[in-house]
Amino acid sequence: MNPEPRLVEVRKNVLKQNDLVARALRIRFRDAGVFVVSLVSSPGSGKTTFLERILTLLRPHYRVAALVGDLATENDAVRLARSETPVKQIITGTLCHLEAAMVQNAIEEAGWSLGQLDFLFIENVGNLVCPSSYDLGEDLRVVLLSVTEGEDKPLKYPTIFNSSDVAIVTKSDLAIAVEFDWESTRRNVYAVRPGMRIFQLSAKTGEGVEEYLRFLAERLAESRAAAAV
Amino acid sequence: MNPEPRLVEVRKNVLKQNDLVARALRIRFRDAGVFVVSLVSSPGSGKTTFLERILTLLRPHYRVAALVGDLATENDAVRLARSETPVKQIITGTLCHLEAAMVQNAIEEAGWSLGQLDFLFIENVGNLVCPSSYDLGEDLRVVLLSVTEGEDKPLKYPTIFNSSDVAIVTKSDLAIAVEFDWESTRRNVYAVRPGMRIFQLSAKTGEGVEEYLRFLAERLAESRAAAAV
C-alpha cells in the first residue's frame, strides 16, 4: 500500500541515526541523575495546561525544566514560563515530531547543566502518529488522551500507545458532559498495551494530580537507586 | 534546524509525484461532475460524527460516497456505514496522511462510477501536520477544529489552515463548558488565512448543520456551472 519504497528506506536511516543520538542522551541523563519525561498527544488534549500545573507543583520541591516542541509559535513556552521554571521552545517548522538531535541541541543552547536538574520534561509536537517512532532518550513516555477525543483513540493510533509507558486521560472534568465511557477506554488501552498504567486527571479541578506527582517522585527515586547500584 | 537534508529531498520528489496524480484526479472529478470534499483535523475533533450526520442528511437528495483514512482500524467505515452510503476505508499503516494515489486506488477497488456521484467525501487521517502537504485532487478542503482543542490551534498549525478552504469549529455544544473564546479563534484563523469562511457547528445538537449543507449545495451548483461553460 505504501507507494514510496525510497522514502521508507531513507526514513529507516534517519531513525537509526536518531536511535544513536537518543542512546547517548539517555546515558547522559542517567549520569546526571535527571529523570526525563516526554509527553505526546494529539493537538489540544491539554499537554501544556497539564505541564504548567505539574511544573508549578514540582518547583518548590524539585529542580525542574522543560523543552516544548511546536511547528510555529512560542505560545507554549510563554504559557509555561508562568510556572517560573526554565523553559525552552523548539520550533520544528514543518516537521511533525521532535528528534533526539533537536533535544540535544536545545539543551546546549539553553545552557542547562543537567546535573543541576531533578526532572526534565519534553513536550512533543501535537501528533499521535509521527512522534511514536522517535526515541528522545527519555526515561518515561506519557501519552495523553482527553475525554473529548473519544474512547477509540488507542485502537486507531496503536503505535503511540504501544511506545508509551503510561497513559493519562485528561480533562476528566468534562467526562460527564461528553458521556465519556471509562470502561471502554480502559479496554481499548489494554487491547493495545496490556496492564498499562492509566491516570485519570483534570488539570482544571486538580483531580488525579497528586497521584501523578507521587508516581513521578517514586520513579525518580527508583531511577537514582538503580543508577547508584 | 532540519537535520535531514536527504529526507527533505526525497520528500520533495514524493510530493511532486503526488501533485501529478492529484492533478489527474481533479480532472477526472470535474469531468464526472462529482464535487469532492476532504476533511482534515486532529484526532478526536469529531470528523466521523460530523461526516455521518452530513451523509445521512445529504443522502435523500444527492448521490454520495465517502473514503476514510485511518492507521489501523475500520471503525470509521463501520460507523459511517450507518448512514447507508457507500463507504470505503483506506488503511495507511504507519503513514500519517492520505496521498492522491491511495485515493485513486481506493476508488478503483470500490468500483464506484464517479459519474454516478454528486458528492465524494474524503476523511483524512487525524493529524494537523502531515496531510497539509498532500493534494488529493479535492475541490474543497475543510479543516475541523473542536472547541475543546483550544483557540490557539490555527497559530500552532498554520500550514493546515493555510492549505484549507473552509474552517469548521465543531462541538459548539461544549463551548460554554470549556469557556471557548470565539472572538480569539476567529482572530487566529484570520491571522493565518484572512477572510476564511468559518462555520460554527454541533453534530450533536445540529447547530450550523443546515448552513453548511446549503453551502455545499451552492458549491456543487457553481462547480457544475463552471464545468459546463
Short mmCIF file of C-alpha atoms in Angstrom, two decimals:
data_model
loop_
_atom_site.label_atom_id
_atom_site.label_comp_id
_atom_site.label_asym_id
_atom_site.label_seq_id
_atom_site.Cartn_x
_atom_site.Cartn_y
_atom_site.Cartn_z
CA MET A 1 0.00 0.00 0.00
CA ASN A 2 2.97 2.28 0.55
CA PRO A 3 3.83 3.98 -2.72
CA GLU A 4 7.32 5.22 -1.64
CA PRO A 5 9.89 2.50 -1.07
CA ARG A 6 12.71 5.06 -1.36
CA LEU A 7 11.17 7.29 1.26
CA VAL A 8 10.84 4.34 3.63
CA GLU A 9 14.48 3.44 3.12
CA VAL A 10 15.76 6.93 3.83
CA ARG A 11 13.44 7.15 6.84
CA LYS A 12 15.00 3.98 8.24
CA ASN A 13 18.44 5.57 8.14
CA VAL A 14 17.12 8.68 9.85
CA LEU A 15 15.58 6.52 12.54
CA LYS A 16 18.80 4.58 13.05
CA GLN A 17 20.76 7.84 13.38
CA ASN A 18 18.13 9.11 15.81
CA ASP A 19 18.46 5.99 17.95
CA LEU A 20 22.21 6.54 18.29
CA VAL A 21 21.74 10.11 19.47
CA ALA A 22 18.89 9.04 21.79
CA ARG A 23 21.03 6.33 23.35
CA ALA A 24 23.84 8.80 24.05
CA LEU A 25 21.32 11.22 25.57
CA ARG A 26 19.90 8.51 27.82
CA ILE A 27 23.36 7.76 29.20
CA ARG A 28 23.98 11.49 29.81
CA PHE A 29 20.63 11.84 31.58
CA ARG A 30 21.34 8.84 33.81
CA ASP A 31 24.85 10.01 34.67
CA ALA A 32 23.49 13.45 35.55
CA GLY A 33 20.73 11.97 37.72
CA VAL A 34 17.94 13.77 35.87
CA PHE A 35 14.64 11.95 35.23
CA VAL A 36 13.30 12.78 31.78
CA VAL A 37 9.59 12.62 30.95
CA SER A 38 8.24 13.18 27.44
CA LEU A 39 4.63 13.98 26.63
CA VAL A 40 2.85 13.00 23.43
CA SER A 41 -0.77 13.55 22.41
CA SER A 42 -2.96 14.96 19.68
CA PRO A 43 -3.26 18.75 19.41
CA GLY A 44 -5.48 20.24 22.08
CA SER A 45 -5.56 17.33 24.51
CA GLY A 46 -4.21 19.58 27.23
CA LYS A 47 -0.46 18.86 27.30
CA THR A 48 0.57 22.45 28.04
CA THR A 49 -2.07 23.13 30.70
CA PHE A 50 -1.19 19.83 32.34
CA LEU A 51 2.53 20.55 32.20
CA GLU A 52 2.09 24.08 33.57
CA ARG A 53 0.26 22.64 36.58
CA ILE A 54 2.84 19.90 37.15
CA LEU A 55 5.80 22.30 36.86
CA THR A 56 4.20 24.74 39.29
CA LEU A 57 3.59 22.00 41.86
CA LEU A 58 7.00 20.36 41.48
CA ARG A 59 9.05 23.55 41.53
CA PRO A 60 9.05 24.19 45.31
CA HIS A 61 10.43 20.67 45.91
CA TYR A 62 12.48 19.77 42.82
CA ARG A 63 14.74 21.40 40.24
CA VAL A 64 12.74 21.22 37.01
CA ALA A 65 13.00 22.41 33.39
CA ALA A 66 11.02 21.88 30.20
CA LEU A 67 11.53 21.72 26.44
CA VAL A 68 8.47 22.29 24.26
CA GLY A 69 8.18 21.40 20.58
CA ASP A 70 5.94 23.29 18.21
CA LEU A 71 5.68 23.88 14.48
CA ALA A 72 5.42 27.62 14.52
CA THR A 73 4.77 29.54 17.71
CA GLU A 74 6.42 30.17 21.06
CA ASN A 75 3.00 30.27 22.77
CA ASP A 76 3.66 27.18 24.84
CA ALA A 77 6.97 28.43 26.18
CA VAL A 78 5.29 31.71 27.12
CA ARG A 79 2.49 29.85 28.91
CA LEU A 80 4.90 27.53 30.70
CA ALA A 81 7.13 30.42 31.77
CA ARG A 82 4.30 31.38 34.14
CA SER A 83 5.29 28.34 36.21
CA GLU A 84 8.62 30.15 36.80
CA THR A 85 10.67 27.18 35.60
CA PRO A 86 13.32 27.33 32.85
CA VAL A 87 11.57 26.60 29.55
CA LYS A 88 12.98 26.39 26.04
CA GLN A 89 10.91 26.22 22.85
CA ILE A 90 11.95 24.03 19.91
CA ILE A 91 10.44 25.24 16.63
CA THR A 92 10.17 22.30 14.23
CA GLY A 93 8.95 24.18 11.13
CA THR A 94 7.03 21.62 9.09
CA LEU A 95 8.41 18.58 10.92
CA CYS A 96 5.67 16.68 12.77
CA HIS A 97 7.79 15.35 15.64
CA LEU A 98 10.83 16.04 17.80
CA GLU A 99 14.07 14.15 17.20
CA ALA A 100 16.83 13.32 19.65
CA ALA A 101 19.27 15.72 17.95
CA MET A 102 16.83 18.61 18.48
CA VAL A 103 16.61 17.78 22.17
CA GLN A 104 20.39 17.63 22.39
CA ASN A 105 20.80 20.99 20.59
CA ALA A 106 18.12 22.68 22.69
CA ILE A 107 19.84 21.59 25.92
CA GLU A 108 23.14 23.04 24.65
CA GLU A 109 21.50 26.29 23.53
CA ALA A 110 19.66 26.68 26.81
CA GLY A 111 22.97 26.20 28.61
CA TRP A 112 21.36 24.00 31.26
CA SER A 113 23.58 21.89 33.45
CA LEU A 114 21.78 18.53 33.59
CA GLY A 115 23.39 17.66 36.92
CA GLN A 116 21.50 20.60 38.43
CA LEU A 117 18.11 19.16 37.46
CA ASP A 118 15.81 16.55 39.02
CA PHE A 119 13.19 16.48 36.26
CA LEU A 120 13.33 17.47 32.61
CA PHE A 121 10.03 17.47 30.72
CA ILE A 122 9.83 17.33 26.93
CA GLU A 123 6.52 18.27 25.31
CA ASN A 124 6.39 16.82 21.79
CA VAL A 125 4.55 18.32 18.81
CA GLY A 126 0.80 17.61 18.99
CA ASN A 127 0.56 14.49 16.86
CA LEU A 128 -0.49 10.88 17.52
CA VAL A 129 1.46 9.42 14.61
CA CYS A 130 4.95 10.77 13.88
CA PRO A 131 6.44 11.07 17.38
CA SER A 132 5.91 7.37 18.08
CA SER A 133 8.98 6.26 16.10
CA TYR A 134 11.48 8.75 17.58
CA ASP A 135 13.23 7.85 20.80
CA LEU A 136 14.25 11.06 22.62
CA GLY A 137 16.31 9.33 25.30
CA GLU A 138 13.52 9.87 27.83
CA ASP A 139 13.01 7.65 30.90
CA LEU A 140 9.26 7.80 30.67
CA ARG A 141 6.98 8.48 27.73
CA VAL A 142 3.50 9.63 28.66
CA VAL A 143 0.64 9.62 26.16
CA LEU A 144 -2.23 11.99 26.93
CA LEU A 145 -5.78 11.45 25.72
CA SER A 146 -8.55 13.89 26.57
CA VAL A 147 -12.07 12.67 27.31
CA THR A 148 -13.34 14.86 24.45
CA GLU A 149 -11.36 12.90 21.84
CA GLY A 150 -13.32 9.69 22.24
CA GLU A 151 -12.67 6.22 23.60
CA ASP A 152 -11.43 4.64 20.36
CA LYS A 153 -8.13 6.51 20.03
CA PRO A 154 -5.87 3.73 21.43
CA LEU A 155 -7.20 1.37 18.72
CA LYS A 156 -6.83 3.98 15.98
CA TYR A 157 -3.31 5.07 16.98
CA PRO A 158 -1.87 1.84 18.44
CA THR A 159 1.81 2.62 17.81
CA ILE A 160 1.90 5.70 20.00
CA PHE A 161 0.15 3.87 22.84
CA ASN A 162 2.49 0.92 22.38
CA SER A 163 5.59 3.09 22.51
CA SER A 164 4.41 4.96 25.64
CA ASP A 165 4.86 3.82 29.24
CA VAL A 166 1.91 5.50 30.87
CA ALA A 167 -1.43 6.89 29.66
CA ILE A 168 -3.14 9.93 31.14
CA VAL A 169 -6.79 10.61 30.43
CA THR A 170 -7.08 14.40 30.70
CA LYS A 171 -9.98 16.86 31.06
CA SER A 172 -11.80 14.39 33.35
CA ASP A 173 -13.97 17.34 34.46
CA LEU A 174 -15.66 17.15 31.04
CA ALA A 175 -16.25 13.37 31.18
CA ILE A 176 -19.95 13.64 32.07
CA ALA A 177 -20.65 16.39 29.51
CA VAL A 178 -19.26 14.24 26.70
CA GLU A 179 -20.66 10.96 28.12
CA PHE A 180 -17.14 9.52 28.28
CA ASP A 181 -17.01 5.74 28.72
CA TRP A 182 -14.12 4.95 31.11
CA GLU A 183 -14.58 1.19 30.91
CA SER A 184 -14.37 1.04 27.14
CA THR A 185 -11.33 3.35 27.14
CA ARG A 186 -9.52 1.10 29.61
CA ARG A 187 -10.41 -1.93 27.48
CA ASN A 188 -9.03 -0.21 24.35
CA VAL A 189 -5.80 0.83 26.08
CA TYR A 190 -5.27 -2.72 27.41
CA ALA A 191 -6.01 -4.21 23.98
CA VAL A 192 -3.01 -2.28 22.64
CA ARG A 193 -0.83 -2.40 25.74
CA PRO A 194 -1.96 -4.86 28.43
CA GLY A 195 -1.58 -3.63 32.00
CA MET A 196 -0.58 -0.08 31.04
CA ARG A 197 -0.79 2.32 33.97
CA ILE A 198 -3.65 4.78 33.36
CA PHE A 199 -4.14 8.05 35.25
CA GLN A 200 -7.45 9.88 35.28
CA LEU A 201 -6.79 13.57 35.64
CA SER A 202 -8.10 17.12 35.39
CA ALA A 203 -5.62 19.99 35.36
CA LYS A 204 -8.60 22.27 35.95
CA THR A 205 -10.05 20.69 39.11
CA GLY A 206 -6.82 19.00 40.19
CA GLU A 207 -8.35 15.51 40.19
CA GLY A 208 -5.62 12.87 39.93
CA VAL A 209 -2.76 15.39 40.01
CA GLU A 210 -1.46 14.36 43.45
CA GLU A 211 -1.42 10.69 42.45
CA TYR A 212 0.60 11.51 39.35
CA LEU A 213 3.10 13.63 41.33
CA ARG A 214 3.61 10.75 43.80
CA PHE A 215 4.21 8.44 40.85
CA LEU A 216 6.86 10.80 39.41
CA ALA A 217 8.62 11.09 42.80
CA GLU A 218 8.71 7.29 43.11
CA ARG A 219 10.08 6.90 39.60
CA LEU A 220 12.81 9.49 40.24
CA ALA A 221 13.84 7.70 43.45
CA GLU A 222 13.85 4.28 41.73
CA SER A 223 15.88 5.60 38.84
CA ARG A 224 18.52 7.12 41.15
CA ALA A 225 18.66 3.97 43.27
CA ALA A 226 19.23 1.90 40.12
CA ALA A 227 21.95 4.27 38.89
CA ALA A 228 23.71 4.08 42.27
CA VAL A 229 23.96 0.27 42.19
CA MET B 1 17.29 23.23 12.21
CA ASN B 2 16.32 20.30 9.99
CA PRO B 3 18.87 17.53 10.45
CA GLU B 4 17.88 15.53 7.31
CA PRO B 5 18.61 17.23 4.00
CA ARG B 6 18.34 13.87 2.20
CA LEU B 7 14.92 13.17 3.67
CA VAL B 8 13.71 16.58 2.57
CA GLU B 9 14.96 15.97 -0.96
CA VAL B 10 13.24 12.60 -1.30
CA ARG B 11 10.09 14.07 0.22
CA LYS B 12 10.07 16.77 -2.46
CA ASN B 13 10.05 14.12 -5.18
CA VAL B 14 7.24 12.26 -3.45
CA LEU B 15 5.26 15.50 -3.26
CA LYS B 16 5.88 16.23 -6.93
CA GLN B 17 4.68 12.75 -7.89
CA ASN B 18 1.66 13.22 -5.63
CA ASP B 19 0.80 16.51 -7.33
CA LEU B 20 0.75 14.81 -10.74
CA VAL B 21 -1.66 12.13 -9.54
CA ALA B 22 -3.78 14.74 -7.74
CA ARG B 23 -4.00 16.88 -10.87
CA ALA B 24 -5.19 13.90 -12.92
CA LEU B 25 -7.75 13.05 -10.23
CA ARG B 26 -9.05 16.63 -10.20
CA ILE B 27 -9.65 16.50 -13.96
CA ARG B 28 -11.44 13.15 -13.60
CA PHE B 29 -13.63 14.51 -10.80
CA ARG B 30 -14.54 17.60 -12.83
CA ASP B 31 -15.34 15.59 -15.96
CA ALA B 32 -17.52 13.25 -13.90
CA GLY B 33 -19.34 16.17 -12.27
CA VAL B 34 -18.62 14.97 -8.73
CA PHE B 35 -17.79 17.55 -6.05
CA VAL B 36 -15.04 16.28 -3.76
CA VAL B 37 -14.67 17.46 -0.17
CA SER B 38 -11.77 16.40 2.07
CA LEU B 39 -11.74 16.71 5.85
CA VAL B 40 -8.64 17.25 7.96
CA SER B 41 -8.32 17.73 11.70
CA SER B 42 -6.55 16.43 14.78
CA PRO B 43 -7.67 13.08 16.22
CA GLY B 44 -10.94 13.30 18.09
CA SER B 45 -12.18 16.62 16.77
CA GLY B 46 -15.33 14.95 15.52
CA LYS B 47 -14.69 14.31 11.81
CA THR B 48 -16.51 10.97 11.72
CA THR B 49 -19.54 12.07 13.77
CA PHE B 50 -19.81 15.18 11.61
CA LEU B 51 -19.47 13.20 8.39
CA GLU B 52 -22.05 10.62 9.50
CA ARG B 53 -24.55 13.41 10.09
CA ILE B 54 -23.79 15.13 6.78
CA LEU B 55 -24.02 11.88 4.78
CA THR B 56 -27.32 10.98 6.41
CA LEU B 57 -28.81 14.38 5.60
CA LEU B 58 -27.46 14.55 2.05
CA ARG B 59 -28.40 11.00 1.04
CA PRO B 60 -32.13 11.54 0.36
CA HIS B 61 -31.27 14.37 -2.07
CA TYR B 62 -27.86 13.56 -3.51
CA ARG B 63 -25.74 10.57 -4.55
CA VAL B 64 -22.93 10.48 -2.02
CA ALA B 65 -19.97 8.27 -1.09
CA ALA B 66 -17.05 8.50 1.34
CA LEU B 67 -13.45 7.36 1.68
CA VAL B 68 -11.99 7.27 5.20
CA GLY B 69 -8.31 7.10 6.06
CA ASP B 70 -7.02 5.50 9.24
CA LEU B 71 -3.81 3.98 10.53
CA ALA B 72 -5.19 0.75 11.84
CA THR B 73 -8.92 0.18 12.25
CA GLU B 74 -12.04 0.03 10.12
CA ASN B 75 -14.07 1.63 12.94
CA ASP B 76 -14.84 4.77 10.95
CA ALA B 77 -16.12 2.89 7.92
CA VAL B 78 -18.35 0.81 10.22
CA ARG B 79 -19.69 3.98 11.87
CA LEU B 80 -20.26 5.73 8.55
CA ALA B 81 -21.99 2.70 7.06
CA ARG B 82 -24.88 3.52 9.41
CA SER B 83 -25.59 6.49 7.14
CA GLU B 84 -26.37 3.89 4.43
CA THR B 85 -23.97 5.47 1.95
CA PRO B 86 -21.16 3.62 0.16
CA VAL B 87 -18.04 3.91 2.33
CA LYS B 88 -14.53 2.58 1.78
CA GLN B 89 -11.77 2.50 4.38
CA ILE B 90 -8.15 3.23 3.46
CA ILE B 91 -5.71 1.72 5.97
CA THR B 92 -2.48 3.75 5.94
CA GLY B 93 -0.41 1.60 8.33
CA THR B 94 2.15 3.94 9.87
CA LEU B 95 1.68 6.71 7.28
CA CYS B 96 0.31 9.89 8.84
CA HIS B 97 -1.64 11.18 5.83
CA LEU B 98 -3.51 10.13 2.70
CA GLU B 99 -1.90 10.52 -0.72
CA ALA B 100 -3.55 11.03 -4.09
CA ALA B 101 -2.51 7.54 -5.28
CA MET B 102 -4.31 5.97 -2.31
CA VAL B 103 -7.47 7.85 -3.19
CA GLN B 104 -7.16 6.73 -6.79
CA ASN B 105 -6.64 3.08 -5.81
CA ALA B 106 -9.49 3.13 -3.31
CA ILE B 107 -11.90 4.43 -5.95
CA GLU B 108 -10.83 1.63 -8.33
CA GLU B 109 -11.12 -1.03 -5.62
CA ALA B 110 -14.53 0.22 -4.54
CA GLY B 111 -15.64 0.03 -8.18
CA TRP B 112 -17.52 3.33 -7.92
CA SER B 113 -18.53 5.10 -11.08
CA LEU B 114 -17.70 8.74 -10.42
CA GLY B 115 -20.30 9.92 -12.94
CA GLN B 116 -22.96 8.41 -10.66
CA LEU B 117 -21.96 10.59 -7.71
CA ASP B 118 -22.77 14.15 -6.67
CA PHE B 119 -20.51 14.34 -3.61
CA LEU B 120 -17.46 12.32 -2.62
CA PHE B 121 -16.10 12.91 0.88
CA ILE B 122 -12.56 12.00 1.89
CA GLU B 123 -11.79 11.84 5.61
CA ASN B 124 -8.04 12.14 6.13
CA VAL B 125 -6.02 10.57 8.96
CA GLY B 126 -6.40 12.55 12.20
CA ASN B 127 -3.35 14.81 12.02
CA LEU B 128 -2.83 18.58 11.81
CA VAL B 129 0.64 18.35 10.25
CA CYS B 130 1.26 15.74 7.57
CA PRO B 131 -1.93 15.97 5.45
CA SER B 132 -1.33 19.65 4.72
CA SER B 133 1.28 19.00 2.00
CA TYR B 134 -0.65 16.35 0.05
CA ASP B 135 -3.13 17.49 -2.57
CA LEU B 136 -5.81 14.80 -3.04
CA GLY B 137 -7.45 16.39 -6.05
CA GLU B 138 -10.33 17.62 -3.89
CA ASP B 139 -12.44 20.68 -4.77
CA LEU B 140 -12.75 21.78 -1.17
CA ARG B 141 -10.54 21.11 1.82
CA VAL B 142 -12.23 21.57 5.17
CA VAL B 143 -10.25 21.83 8.40
CA LEU B 144 -12.15 20.94 11.58
CA LEU B 145 -11.26 22.31 15.00
CA SER B 146 -13.25 21.35 18.08
CA VAL B 147 -13.93 23.87 20.82
CA THR B 148 -12.21 21.53 23.30
CA GLU B 149 -8.86 21.83 21.49
CA GLY B 150 -8.34 25.49 22.29
CA GLU B 151 -8.31 28.76 20.39
CA ASP B 152 -4.60 28.77 19.52
CA LYS B 153 -4.55 25.86 17.06
CA PRO B 154 -4.59 27.97 13.84
CA LEU B 155 -1.41 29.74 15.02
CA LYS B 156 0.26 26.49 16.05
CA TYR B 157 -0.62 24.59 12.86
CA PRO B 158 -0.67 27.39 10.26
CA THR B 159 0.10 25.22 7.22
CA ILE B 160 -3.01 23.09 7.52
CA PHE B 161 -5.21 26.17 7.97
CA ASN B 162 -3.47 27.84 5.06
CA SER B 163 -3.97 24.85 2.76
CA SER B 164 -7.67 24.53 3.68
CA ASP B 165 -10.55 26.43 2.09
CA VAL B 166 -13.02 26.44 4.95
CA ALA B 167 -12.79 26.01 8.73
CA ILE B 168 -15.45 24.33 10.85
CA VAL B 169 -15.45 24.78 14.61
CA THR B 170 -17.07 21.58 15.90
CA LYS B 171 -18.64 20.51 19.22
CA SER B 172 -20.09 24.01 19.68
CA ASP B 173 -22.45 22.46 22.28
CA LEU B 174 -19.41 22.22 24.60
CA ALA B 175 -18.28 25.83 24.02
CA ILE B 176 -19.63 27.15 27.31
CA ALA B 177 -18.32 24.21 29.37
CA VAL B 178 -14.78 24.81 28.11
CA GLU B 179 -15.11 28.64 28.12
CA PHE B 180 -14.34 28.74 24.41
CA ASP B 181 -13.41 32.18 23.08
CA TRP B 182 -14.99 32.57 19.62
CA GLU B 183 -13.54 36.01 19.01
CA SER B 184 -9.96 34.99 19.64
CA THR B 185 -10.42 31.87 17.49
CA ARG B 186 -11.69 33.96 14.59
CA ARG B 187 -8.76 36.35 15.02
CA ASN B 188 -6.30 33.43 14.97
CA VAL B 189 -7.87 31.89 11.86
CA TYR B 190 -7.79 35.23 10.04
CA ALA B 191 -4.17 35.83 11.10
CA VAL B 192 -3.24 32.68 9.17
CA ARG B 193 -5.81 32.93 6.41
CA PRO B 194 -7.58 36.29 6.12
CA GLY B 195 -11.29 36.11 5.28
CA MET B 196 -11.50 32.31 5.62
CA ARG B 197 -15.11 31.11 5.83
CA ILE B 198 -15.75 29.72 9.33
CA PHE B 199 -18.71 27.55 10.31
CA GLN B 200 -19.78 27.08 13.90
CA LEU B 201 -21.33 23.67 14.26
CA SER B 202 -22.51 20.89 16.56
CA ALA B 203 -23.18 17.47 15.08
CA LYS B 204 -24.90 16.65 18.38
CA THR B 205 -27.45 19.48 18.54
CA GLY B 206 -27.50 20.18 14.81
CA GLU B 207 -26.42 23.83 15.23
CA GLY B 208 -24.93 25.15 11.99
CA VAL B 209 -25.54 21.93 10.03
CA GLU B 210 -28.22 23.41 7.73
CA GLU B 211 -26.00 26.36 6.88
CA TYR B 212 -23.14 24.02 5.95
CA LEU B 213 -25.44 21.85 3.77
CA ARG B 214 -26.66 24.95 1.91
CA PHE B 215 -23.03 25.95 1.36
CA LEU B 216 -22.21 22.51 -0.10
CA ALA B 217 -25.22 22.62 -2.42
CA GLU B 218 -24.17 26.06 -3.68
CA ARG B 219 -20.60 24.93 -4.26
CA LEU B 220 -21.78 21.84 -6.20
CA ALA B 221 -24.01 24.03 -8.40
CA GLU B 222 -21.21 26.57 -9.00
CA SER B 223 -18.74 23.84 -9.84
CA ARG B 224 -21.10 22.24 -12.39
CA ALA B 225 -21.94 25.62 -13.92
CA ALA B 226 -18.22 26.35 -14.32
CA ALA B 227 -17.58 22.93 -15.90
CA ALA B 228 -20.43 23.49 -18.38
CA VAL B 229 -19.00 26.78 -19.66
#
